[in-house]
XYZ file of C-alpha atoms in Angstrom:
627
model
C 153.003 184.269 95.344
C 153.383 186.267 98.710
C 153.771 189.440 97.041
C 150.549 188.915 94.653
C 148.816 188.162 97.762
C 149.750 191.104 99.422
C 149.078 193.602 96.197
C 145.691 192.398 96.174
C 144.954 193.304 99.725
C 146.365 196.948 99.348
C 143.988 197.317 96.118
C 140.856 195.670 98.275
C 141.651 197.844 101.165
C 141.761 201.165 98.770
C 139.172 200.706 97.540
C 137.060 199.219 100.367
C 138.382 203.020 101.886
C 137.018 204.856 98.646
C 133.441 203.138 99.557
C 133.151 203.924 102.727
C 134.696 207.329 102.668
C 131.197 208.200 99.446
C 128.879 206.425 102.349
C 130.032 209.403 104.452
C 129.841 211.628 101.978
C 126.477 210.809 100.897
C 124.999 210.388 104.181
C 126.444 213.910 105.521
C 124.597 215.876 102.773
C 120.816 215.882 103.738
C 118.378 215.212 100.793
C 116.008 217.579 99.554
C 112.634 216.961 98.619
C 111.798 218.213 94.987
C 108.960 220.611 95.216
C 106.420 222.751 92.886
C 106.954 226.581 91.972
C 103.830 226.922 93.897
C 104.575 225.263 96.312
C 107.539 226.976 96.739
C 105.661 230.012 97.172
C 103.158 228.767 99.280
C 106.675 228.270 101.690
C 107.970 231.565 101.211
C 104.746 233.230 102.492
C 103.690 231.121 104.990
C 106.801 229.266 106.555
C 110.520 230.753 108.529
C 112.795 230.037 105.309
C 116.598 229.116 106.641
C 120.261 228.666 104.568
C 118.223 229.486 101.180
C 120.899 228.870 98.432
C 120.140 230.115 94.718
C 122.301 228.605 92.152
C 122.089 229.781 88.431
C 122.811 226.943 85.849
C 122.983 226.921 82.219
C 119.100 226.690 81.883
C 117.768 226.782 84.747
C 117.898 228.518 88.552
C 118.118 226.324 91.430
C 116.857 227.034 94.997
C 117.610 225.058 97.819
C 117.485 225.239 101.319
C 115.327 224.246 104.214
C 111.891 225.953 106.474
C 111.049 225.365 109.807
C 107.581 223.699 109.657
C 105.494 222.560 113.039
C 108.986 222.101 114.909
C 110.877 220.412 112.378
C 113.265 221.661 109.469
C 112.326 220.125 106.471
C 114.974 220.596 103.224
C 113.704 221.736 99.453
C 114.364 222.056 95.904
C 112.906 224.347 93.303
C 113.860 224.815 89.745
C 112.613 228.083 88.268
C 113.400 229.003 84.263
C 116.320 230.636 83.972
C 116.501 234.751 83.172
C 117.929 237.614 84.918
C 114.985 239.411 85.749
C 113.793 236.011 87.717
C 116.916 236.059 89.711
C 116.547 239.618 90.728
C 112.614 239.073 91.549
C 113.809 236.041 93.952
C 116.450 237.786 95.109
C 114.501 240.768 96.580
C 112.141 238.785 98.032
C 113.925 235.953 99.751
C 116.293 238.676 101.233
C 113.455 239.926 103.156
C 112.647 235.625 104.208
C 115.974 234.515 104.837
C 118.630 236.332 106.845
C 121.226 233.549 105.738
C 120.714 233.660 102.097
C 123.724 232.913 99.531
C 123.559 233.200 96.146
C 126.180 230.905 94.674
C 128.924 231.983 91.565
C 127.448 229.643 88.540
C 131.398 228.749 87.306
C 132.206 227.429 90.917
C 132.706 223.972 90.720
C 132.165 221.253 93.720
C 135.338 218.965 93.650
C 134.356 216.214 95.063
C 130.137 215.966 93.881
C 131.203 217.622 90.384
C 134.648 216.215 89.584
C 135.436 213.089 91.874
C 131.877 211.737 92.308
C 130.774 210.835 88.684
C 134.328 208.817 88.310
C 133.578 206.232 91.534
C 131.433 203.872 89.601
C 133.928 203.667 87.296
C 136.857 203.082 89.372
C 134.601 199.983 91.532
C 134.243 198.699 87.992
C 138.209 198.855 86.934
C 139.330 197.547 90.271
C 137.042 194.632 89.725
C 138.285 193.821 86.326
C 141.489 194.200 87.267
C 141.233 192.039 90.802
C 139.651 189.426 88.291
C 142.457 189.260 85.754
C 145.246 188.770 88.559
C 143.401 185.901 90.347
C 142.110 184.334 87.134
C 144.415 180.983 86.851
C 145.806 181.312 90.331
C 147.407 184.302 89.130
C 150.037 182.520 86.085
C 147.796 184.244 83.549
C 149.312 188.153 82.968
C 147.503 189.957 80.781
C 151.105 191.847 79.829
C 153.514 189.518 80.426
C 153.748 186.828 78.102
C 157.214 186.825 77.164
C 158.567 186.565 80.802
C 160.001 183.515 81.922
C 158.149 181.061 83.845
C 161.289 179.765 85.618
C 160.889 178.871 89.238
C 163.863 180.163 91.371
C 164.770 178.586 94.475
C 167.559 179.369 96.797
C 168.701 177.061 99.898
C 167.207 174.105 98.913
C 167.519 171.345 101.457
C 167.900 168.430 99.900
C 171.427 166.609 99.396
C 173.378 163.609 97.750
C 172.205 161.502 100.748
C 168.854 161.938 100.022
C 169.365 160.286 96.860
C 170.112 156.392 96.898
C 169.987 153.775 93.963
C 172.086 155.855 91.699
C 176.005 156.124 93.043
C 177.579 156.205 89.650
C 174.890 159.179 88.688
C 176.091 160.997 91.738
C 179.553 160.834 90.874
C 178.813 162.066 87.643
C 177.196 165.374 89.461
C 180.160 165.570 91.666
C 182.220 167.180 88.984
C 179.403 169.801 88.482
C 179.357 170.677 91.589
C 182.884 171.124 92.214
C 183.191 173.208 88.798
C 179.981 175.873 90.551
C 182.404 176.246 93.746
C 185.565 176.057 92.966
C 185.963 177.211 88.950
C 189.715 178.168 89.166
C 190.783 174.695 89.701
C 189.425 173.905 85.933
C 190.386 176.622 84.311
C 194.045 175.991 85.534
C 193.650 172.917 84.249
C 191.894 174.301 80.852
C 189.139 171.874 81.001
C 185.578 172.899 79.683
C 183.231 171.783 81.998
C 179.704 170.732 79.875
C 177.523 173.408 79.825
C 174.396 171.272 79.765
C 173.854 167.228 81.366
C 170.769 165.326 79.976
C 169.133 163.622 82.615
C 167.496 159.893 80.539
C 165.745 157.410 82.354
C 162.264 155.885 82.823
C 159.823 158.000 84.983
C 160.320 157.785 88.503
C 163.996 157.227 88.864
C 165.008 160.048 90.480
C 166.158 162.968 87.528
C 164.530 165.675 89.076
C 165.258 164.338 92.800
C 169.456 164.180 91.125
C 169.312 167.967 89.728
C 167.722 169.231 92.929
C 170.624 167.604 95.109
C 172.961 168.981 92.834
C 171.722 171.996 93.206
C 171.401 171.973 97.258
C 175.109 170.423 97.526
C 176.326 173.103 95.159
C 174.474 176.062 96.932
C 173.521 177.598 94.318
C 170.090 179.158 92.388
C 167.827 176.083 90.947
C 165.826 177.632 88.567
C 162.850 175.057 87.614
C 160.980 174.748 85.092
C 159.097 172.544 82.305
C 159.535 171.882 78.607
C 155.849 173.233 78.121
C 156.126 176.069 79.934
C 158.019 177.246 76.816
C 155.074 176.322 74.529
C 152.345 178.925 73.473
C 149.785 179.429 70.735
C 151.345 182.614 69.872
C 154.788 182.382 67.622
C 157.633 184.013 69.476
C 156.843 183.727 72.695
C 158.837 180.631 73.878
C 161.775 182.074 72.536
C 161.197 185.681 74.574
C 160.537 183.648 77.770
C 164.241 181.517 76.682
C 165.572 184.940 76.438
C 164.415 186.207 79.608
C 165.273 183.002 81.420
C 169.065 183.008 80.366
C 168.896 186.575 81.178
C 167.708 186.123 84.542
C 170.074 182.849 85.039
C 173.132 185.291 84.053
C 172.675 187.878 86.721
C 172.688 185.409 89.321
C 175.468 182.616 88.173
C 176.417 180.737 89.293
C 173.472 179.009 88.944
C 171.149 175.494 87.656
C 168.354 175.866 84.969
C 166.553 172.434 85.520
C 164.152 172.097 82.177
C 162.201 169.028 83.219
C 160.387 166.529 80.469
C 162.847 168.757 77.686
C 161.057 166.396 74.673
C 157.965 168.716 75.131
C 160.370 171.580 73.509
C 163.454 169.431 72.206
C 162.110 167.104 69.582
C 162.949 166.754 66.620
C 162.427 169.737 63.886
C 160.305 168.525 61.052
C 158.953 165.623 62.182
C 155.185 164.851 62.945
C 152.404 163.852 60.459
C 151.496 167.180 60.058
C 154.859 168.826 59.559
C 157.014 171.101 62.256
C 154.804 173.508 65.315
C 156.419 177.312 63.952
C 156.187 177.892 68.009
C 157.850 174.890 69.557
C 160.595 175.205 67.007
C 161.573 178.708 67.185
C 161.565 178.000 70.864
C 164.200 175.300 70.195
C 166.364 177.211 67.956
C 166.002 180.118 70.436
C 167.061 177.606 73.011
C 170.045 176.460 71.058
C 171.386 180.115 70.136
C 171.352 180.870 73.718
C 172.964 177.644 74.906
C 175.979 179.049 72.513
C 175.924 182.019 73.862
C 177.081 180.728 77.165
C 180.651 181.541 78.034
C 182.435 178.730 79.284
C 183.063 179.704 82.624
C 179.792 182.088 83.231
C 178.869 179.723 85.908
C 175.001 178.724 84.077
C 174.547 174.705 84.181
C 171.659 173.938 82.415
C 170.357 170.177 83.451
C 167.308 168.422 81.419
C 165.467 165.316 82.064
C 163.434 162.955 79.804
C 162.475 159.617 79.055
C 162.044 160.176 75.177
C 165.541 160.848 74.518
C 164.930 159.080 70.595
C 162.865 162.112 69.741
C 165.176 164.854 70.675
C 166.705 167.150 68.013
C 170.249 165.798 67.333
C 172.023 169.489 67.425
C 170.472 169.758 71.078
C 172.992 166.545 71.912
C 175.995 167.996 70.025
C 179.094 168.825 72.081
C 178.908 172.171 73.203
C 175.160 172.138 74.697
C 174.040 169.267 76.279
C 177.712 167.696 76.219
C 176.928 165.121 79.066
C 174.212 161.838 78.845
C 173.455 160.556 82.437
C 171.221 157.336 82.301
C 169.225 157.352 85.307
C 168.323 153.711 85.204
C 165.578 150.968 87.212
C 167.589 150.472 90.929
C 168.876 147.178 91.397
C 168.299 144.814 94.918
C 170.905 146.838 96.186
C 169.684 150.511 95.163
C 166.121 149.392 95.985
C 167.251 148.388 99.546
C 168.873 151.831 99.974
C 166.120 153.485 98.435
C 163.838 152.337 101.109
C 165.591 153.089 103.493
C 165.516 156.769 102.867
C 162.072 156.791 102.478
C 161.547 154.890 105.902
C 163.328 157.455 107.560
C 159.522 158.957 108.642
C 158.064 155.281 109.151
C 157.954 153.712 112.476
C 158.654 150.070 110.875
C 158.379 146.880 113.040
C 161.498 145.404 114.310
C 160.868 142.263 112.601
C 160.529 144.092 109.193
C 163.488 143.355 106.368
C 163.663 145.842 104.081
C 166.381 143.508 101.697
C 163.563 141.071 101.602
C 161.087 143.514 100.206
C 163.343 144.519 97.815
C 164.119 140.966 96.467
C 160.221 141.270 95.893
C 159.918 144.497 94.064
C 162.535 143.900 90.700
C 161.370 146.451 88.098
C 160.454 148.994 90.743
C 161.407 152.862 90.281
C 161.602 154.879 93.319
C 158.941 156.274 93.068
C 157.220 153.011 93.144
C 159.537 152.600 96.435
C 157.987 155.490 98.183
C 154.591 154.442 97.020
C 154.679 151.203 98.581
C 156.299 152.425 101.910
C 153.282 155.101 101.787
C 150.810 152.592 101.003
C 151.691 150.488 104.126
C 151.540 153.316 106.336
C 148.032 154.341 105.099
C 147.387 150.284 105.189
C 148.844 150.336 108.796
C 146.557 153.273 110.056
C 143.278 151.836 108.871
C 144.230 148.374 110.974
C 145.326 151.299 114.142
C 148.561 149.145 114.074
C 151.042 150.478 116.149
C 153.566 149.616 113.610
C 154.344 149.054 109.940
C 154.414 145.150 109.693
C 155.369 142.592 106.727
C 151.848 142.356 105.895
C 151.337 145.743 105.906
C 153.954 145.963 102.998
C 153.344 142.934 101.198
C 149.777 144.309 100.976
C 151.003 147.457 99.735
C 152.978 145.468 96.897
C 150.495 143.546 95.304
C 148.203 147.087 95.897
C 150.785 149.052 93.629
C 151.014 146.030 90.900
C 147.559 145.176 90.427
C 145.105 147.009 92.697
C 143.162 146.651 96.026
C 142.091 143.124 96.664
C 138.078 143.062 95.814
C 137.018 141.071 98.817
C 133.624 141.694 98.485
C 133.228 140.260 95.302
C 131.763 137.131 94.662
C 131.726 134.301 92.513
C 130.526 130.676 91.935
C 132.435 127.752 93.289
C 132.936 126.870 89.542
C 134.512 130.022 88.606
C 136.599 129.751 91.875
C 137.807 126.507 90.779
C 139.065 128.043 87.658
C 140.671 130.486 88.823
C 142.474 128.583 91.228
C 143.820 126.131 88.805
C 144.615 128.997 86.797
C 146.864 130.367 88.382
C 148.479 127.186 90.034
C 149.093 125.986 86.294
C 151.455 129.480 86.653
C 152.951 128.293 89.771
C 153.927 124.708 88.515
C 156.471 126.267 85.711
C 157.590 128.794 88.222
C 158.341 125.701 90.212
C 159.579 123.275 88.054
C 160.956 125.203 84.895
C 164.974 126.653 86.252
C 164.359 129.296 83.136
C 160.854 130.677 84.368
C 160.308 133.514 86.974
C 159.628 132.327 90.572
C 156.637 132.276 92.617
C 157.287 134.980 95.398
C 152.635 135.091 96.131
C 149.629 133.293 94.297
C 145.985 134.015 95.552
C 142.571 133.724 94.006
C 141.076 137.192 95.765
C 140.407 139.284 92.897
C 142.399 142.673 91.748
C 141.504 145.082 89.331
C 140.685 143.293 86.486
C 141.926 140.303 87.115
C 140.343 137.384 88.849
C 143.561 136.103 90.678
C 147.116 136.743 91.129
C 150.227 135.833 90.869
C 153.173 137.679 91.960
C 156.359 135.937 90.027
C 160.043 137.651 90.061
C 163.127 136.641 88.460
C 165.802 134.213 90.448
C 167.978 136.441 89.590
C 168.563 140.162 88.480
C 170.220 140.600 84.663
C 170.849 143.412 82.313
C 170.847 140.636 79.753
C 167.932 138.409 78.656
C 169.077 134.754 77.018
C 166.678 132.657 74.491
C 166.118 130.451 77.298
C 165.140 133.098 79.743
C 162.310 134.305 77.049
C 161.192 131.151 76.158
C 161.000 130.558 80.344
C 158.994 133.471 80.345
C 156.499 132.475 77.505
C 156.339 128.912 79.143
C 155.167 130.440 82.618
C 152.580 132.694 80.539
C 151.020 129.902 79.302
C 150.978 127.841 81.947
C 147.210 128.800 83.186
C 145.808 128.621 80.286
C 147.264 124.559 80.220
C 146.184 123.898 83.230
C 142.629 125.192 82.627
C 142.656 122.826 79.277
C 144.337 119.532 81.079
C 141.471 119.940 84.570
C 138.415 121.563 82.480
C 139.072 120.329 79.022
C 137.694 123.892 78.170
C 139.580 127.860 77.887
C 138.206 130.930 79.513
C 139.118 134.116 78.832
C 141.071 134.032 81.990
C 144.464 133.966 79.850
C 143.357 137.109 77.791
C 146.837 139.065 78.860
C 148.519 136.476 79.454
C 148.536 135.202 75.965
C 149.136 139.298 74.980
C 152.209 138.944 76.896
C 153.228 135.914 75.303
C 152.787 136.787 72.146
C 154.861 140.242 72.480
C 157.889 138.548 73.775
C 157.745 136.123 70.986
C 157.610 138.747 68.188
C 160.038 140.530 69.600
C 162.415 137.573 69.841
C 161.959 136.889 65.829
C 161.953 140.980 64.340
C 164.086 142.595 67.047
C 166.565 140.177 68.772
C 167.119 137.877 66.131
C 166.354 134.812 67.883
C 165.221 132.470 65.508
C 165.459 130.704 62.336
C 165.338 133.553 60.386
C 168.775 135.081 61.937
C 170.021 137.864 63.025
C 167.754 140.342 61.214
C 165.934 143.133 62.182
C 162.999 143.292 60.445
C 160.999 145.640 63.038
C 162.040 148.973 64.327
C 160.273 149.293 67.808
C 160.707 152.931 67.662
C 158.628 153.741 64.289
C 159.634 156.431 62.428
C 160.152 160.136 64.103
C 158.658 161.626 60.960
C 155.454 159.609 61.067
C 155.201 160.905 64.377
C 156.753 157.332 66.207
C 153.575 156.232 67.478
C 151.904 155.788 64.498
C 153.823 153.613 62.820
C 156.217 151.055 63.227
C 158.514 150.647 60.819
C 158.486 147.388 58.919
C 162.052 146.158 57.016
C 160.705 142.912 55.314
C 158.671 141.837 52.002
C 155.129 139.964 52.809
C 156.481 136.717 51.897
C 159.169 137.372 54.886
C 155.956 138.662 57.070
C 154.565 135.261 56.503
C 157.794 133.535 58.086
C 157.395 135.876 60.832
C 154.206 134.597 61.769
C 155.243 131.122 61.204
C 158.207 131.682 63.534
C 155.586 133.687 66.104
C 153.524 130.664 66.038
C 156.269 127.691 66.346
C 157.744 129.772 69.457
C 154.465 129.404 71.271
C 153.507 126.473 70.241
C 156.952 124.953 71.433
C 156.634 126.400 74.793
C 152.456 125.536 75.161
C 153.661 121.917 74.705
C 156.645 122.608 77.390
C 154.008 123.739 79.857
C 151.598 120.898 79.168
C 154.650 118.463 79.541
C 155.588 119.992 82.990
C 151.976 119.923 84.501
C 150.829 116.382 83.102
C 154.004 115.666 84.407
C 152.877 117.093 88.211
C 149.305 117.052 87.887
C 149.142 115.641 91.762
C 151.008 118.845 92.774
C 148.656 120.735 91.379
C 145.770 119.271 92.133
C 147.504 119.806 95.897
C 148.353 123.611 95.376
C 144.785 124.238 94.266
C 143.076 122.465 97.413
C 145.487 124.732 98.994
C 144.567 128.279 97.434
C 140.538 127.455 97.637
C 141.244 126.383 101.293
C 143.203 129.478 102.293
C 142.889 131.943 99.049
C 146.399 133.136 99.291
C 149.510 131.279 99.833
C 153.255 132.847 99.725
C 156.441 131.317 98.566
C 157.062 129.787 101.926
C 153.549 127.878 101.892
C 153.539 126.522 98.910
C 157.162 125.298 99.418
C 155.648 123.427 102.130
C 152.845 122.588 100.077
C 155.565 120.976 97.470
C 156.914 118.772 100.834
C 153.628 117.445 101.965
C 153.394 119.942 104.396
C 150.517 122.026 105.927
C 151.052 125.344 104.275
C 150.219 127.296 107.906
C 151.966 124.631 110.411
C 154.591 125.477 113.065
C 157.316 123.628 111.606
C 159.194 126.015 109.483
C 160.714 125.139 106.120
C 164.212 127.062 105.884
C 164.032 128.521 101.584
C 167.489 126.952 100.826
C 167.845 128.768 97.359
C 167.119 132.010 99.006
C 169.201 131.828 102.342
C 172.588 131.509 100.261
C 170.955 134.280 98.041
C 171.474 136.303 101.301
C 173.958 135.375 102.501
C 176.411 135.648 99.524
C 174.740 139.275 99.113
C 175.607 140.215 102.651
C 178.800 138.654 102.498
C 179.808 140.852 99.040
C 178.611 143.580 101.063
């Protein structure tokens, strides 16, 4: 980018030079005034003639010069038809006039008016066009270049394995990469292959590009960079040149990583879509494959891809041989989300009272890039209050910002509608409370975000890869739980439990046609995926009859309607609590775990007296103690 810069100074700066320099030019020659033949005359007889120049032409004979007139020199031209007899006429008289006078040879050209002068319109108007193109696009689109490779190269790239927390076991799967880009003898003694290519999978925001870049910086090596739809153009064949060029490049300076971020855009599968294969995107891919081949084992050319649509990649991208290596970059757990923040609060001035394992008992699900979000959030949060420090609020702010949206303080509502929303969510809270399979209450408040008219921050008691029955129908239960409460106080629904009841429903379905989990057995009847040649998010591929559809929905429906009576049980059941817990939330709008535990003892929620969370001090402790 330095060196277009530069290239378009020199060509402003020539030409700016070829501007002024035809200024000078122009302003150095005087300019005649056109004058009549007798007027011309008139001059001759009457005036002190000085540097008179004739100049046959083709058709005509030109005189110019200048005459001293009252004290002041005054120039002329005169055009007289051409013949030889005329010239000899002038001649012999302006001899006798003008001491000085030239006549000029008719084939002598002047270089600069005859030759260079007519062309410097034309060269402003090139240099323009030209100055135009290279800008146009921030200078990516070359008129004559489209087959180059739009690879990236970077060389001493800072950043290093301990930049990179939440993923150990990814890490050590880089290691051996590494070690093969400095030290290569040591596996070819051995007469291990090392995999030419390592596919990055995981949900966006994990950390796959963060991973390649360490790899790269630990390796020291060339990171070439680039992006799946870089490849992609509307004109056939030029993917595959800028593949070509790319290897090419990557091979003069092995060793070396290629990094092809978001590889689906140029990986997926050949054939598929409603409308048949792209011609472009494909011959890219084969392209792509034919030069993954081509790799000799040991030319020192790594070639790391990311994606979160692995499912739609071609399967002989995956075969041994090219991308020989799957790394699943997964969601951190408490532990990788503690780390996480902690390199990202490296640049944070945090208050000492701050735990960063507490806010990442409160952020399950979280990516790190979510991480970094939240710790940015805070700061920004922090500023605006001209805190000195990052504090709890700050963060638990940020949080609920990240989930659901700044809190809409300004907006107002009736009493009534409070009221609703209140018991609302505090219907939530009594299953989070009282149900052991249902998610617990970590926030609840009645301040409206986004869309939504309260909220109600709920996280698992604990962290599993594994989902049981019981933890879906737990889930279900606590969906439903505010729009029981709503029916058992108001003996009337609002549209309060619109995604809640979404929710519900999609976990239900999903337990009967994908995980088997209920009286029709262990059956798939749904394939989440869809098919990859009705283009997989179209469709969604159905493996049952109609009359098994209508068990489906007969299943769908006793689900719910099992765990809407569950819900009504447990808040009939501690209707006083709730009734409590809403008085609460109108009082104070928001209340947090440790409030509405003392709520739950008969406690002011905001008194001195502090109530010790039981559950989540051996939580703690155990974890610190594994630690």
């Amino acid at each position: 980018m330095k060196r277009k810069a530069n290239k378009n100074n020199i060509i402003i700066m020539l030409m700016s030079l070829v501007m002024v320099l035809t200024m000078v030019s122009l302003l150095s020659n005087k300019t005649p005034k056109s004058i009549s033949i007798n007027d011309f005359e008139k001059i001759v007889e009457t005036n002190k003639l000085k540097e008179t120049v004739i100049s046959p032409r083709y058709n005509v004979i030109n005189i110019s010069g200048a005459y001293e007139k009252d004290g002041t020199v005054q120039f002329y031209e005169v055009r007289y038809p051409f013949s030889e007899s005329k010239i000899n006429e002038l001649t012999e008289i302006l001899v006798e006039k003008d001491s000085k006078l030239v006549i000029s040879d008719p084939f002598e050209a002047n270089f600069f008016t005859d030759i260079i002068l007519p062309f410097i319109p034309y060269v402003f108007i090139f240099g323009f066009m030209f100055m135009m193109m290279s800008r146009s696009g921030g200078g990516n689109n070359k008129a004559f270049s489209f087959g180059e490779s739009k690879a990236k190269i970077q060389g001493n790239i800072k950043v290093r394995f301990s930049d990179v927390a939440g993923a150990e076991e990814e890490k050590e799967e880089m290691q051996e990469l590494i070690d093969y880009l400095k030290y290569p003898k040591k596996f070819e003694k051995m007469g291990a292959r090392i995999p030419k290519g390592m596919l990055l999978v995981g949900p966006p925001g994990t950390g796959k590009t963060l991973l390649a870049r360490a790899a790269a910086g630990e390796a020291d090596v060339p990171f070439y960079s680039i992006a799946g739809s870089d490849f992609v153009e509307m004109f056939i064949g030029v993917g595959a040149s800028r593949v070509r060029d790319m290897f090419k490049k990557a091979k003069a300076t092995a060793p070396c990583i290629i990094f092809i971020d978001e590889i689906d855009a140029v990986g997926r599968q050949r054939g598929a879509g409603l409308g048949g294969g792209n011609d472009e995107r494909e011959q890219t891919l084969n392209q792509l494959l034919v030069e993954m081949d081509g790799i000799d084992e040991n030319s020192g050319v790594l070639i790391i891809a990311a994606t979160n649509r692995d499912d739609v990649l071609d399967p002989a991208l995956l075969r041994p041989g090219r991308f020989d290596r799957k790394v699943t970059v997964g969601l951190p757990d408490i532990r990788g989300r503690e780390a996480i923040l902690k390199v990202h609060a490296r640049n944070k001035k945090l208050a000492d009272d701050t735990e960063l394992h507490n806010l990442a008992k409160r952020t399950p699900g979280f990516s790190g890039a979510d991480l970094e979000n939240v710790l940015n959030e805070a700061a920004i949060l922090a500023v605006r209050d001209e805190s000195g420090a990052i504090e709890m609020h700050h963060l638990d702010e940020a949080i609920d910002r990240v989930i659901a949206g700044p809190a809409k303080k300004s907006k107002k509502y009736s009493e009534k509608e409070k009221y609703m929303v209140a018991v609302h969510e505090v219907g939530h809270t009594i299953i989070g409370l009282k149900l052991e399979s249902a998610n617990m209450v970590q926030k609840v408040t009645i301040i409206p975000r986004g869309d939504a008219g309260g909220y109600n921050l709920m996280t698992p008691r604990e962290e599993k890869f594994t989902q049981s029955r019981s933890d879906l129908i737990g889930m279900i239960t606590g969906y439903l739980g505010g729009r029981v409460a709503e029916e058992i106080v108001f003996d009337e629904i609002s549209t309060g439990a619109f995604a809640d009841i979404q929710s519900a429903t999609k976990i239900a379905r999903s337990m009967v046609t994908v995980y088997g989990m209920s009286n029709l057995g262990p059956i798939q009847y749904e394939n989440p995926q869809g098919s990859v040649f009705l283009g997989r998010d179209y469709h969604m591929e159905k493996n049952h009859s109609g009359e098994i559809g209508f068990e489906i929905d007969k299943e769908v429906r006793r689900i719910i309607d099992e765990a809407y009576e569950a819900a009504k049980v447990l808040i009939l059941e501690h209707r006083a609590l709730l009734d409590s817990l809403v008085e609460a939330l109108l009082e104070h709008e928001t209340l947090t775990s440790e409030q509405i535990r003392r709520v739950v003892e008969g406690k002011d929620p905001f008194s001195d007296d502090k109530v010790v969370d039981v559950e989540i001090t051996e939580e703690i402790t155990e974890e610190k103690t594994e630690d």
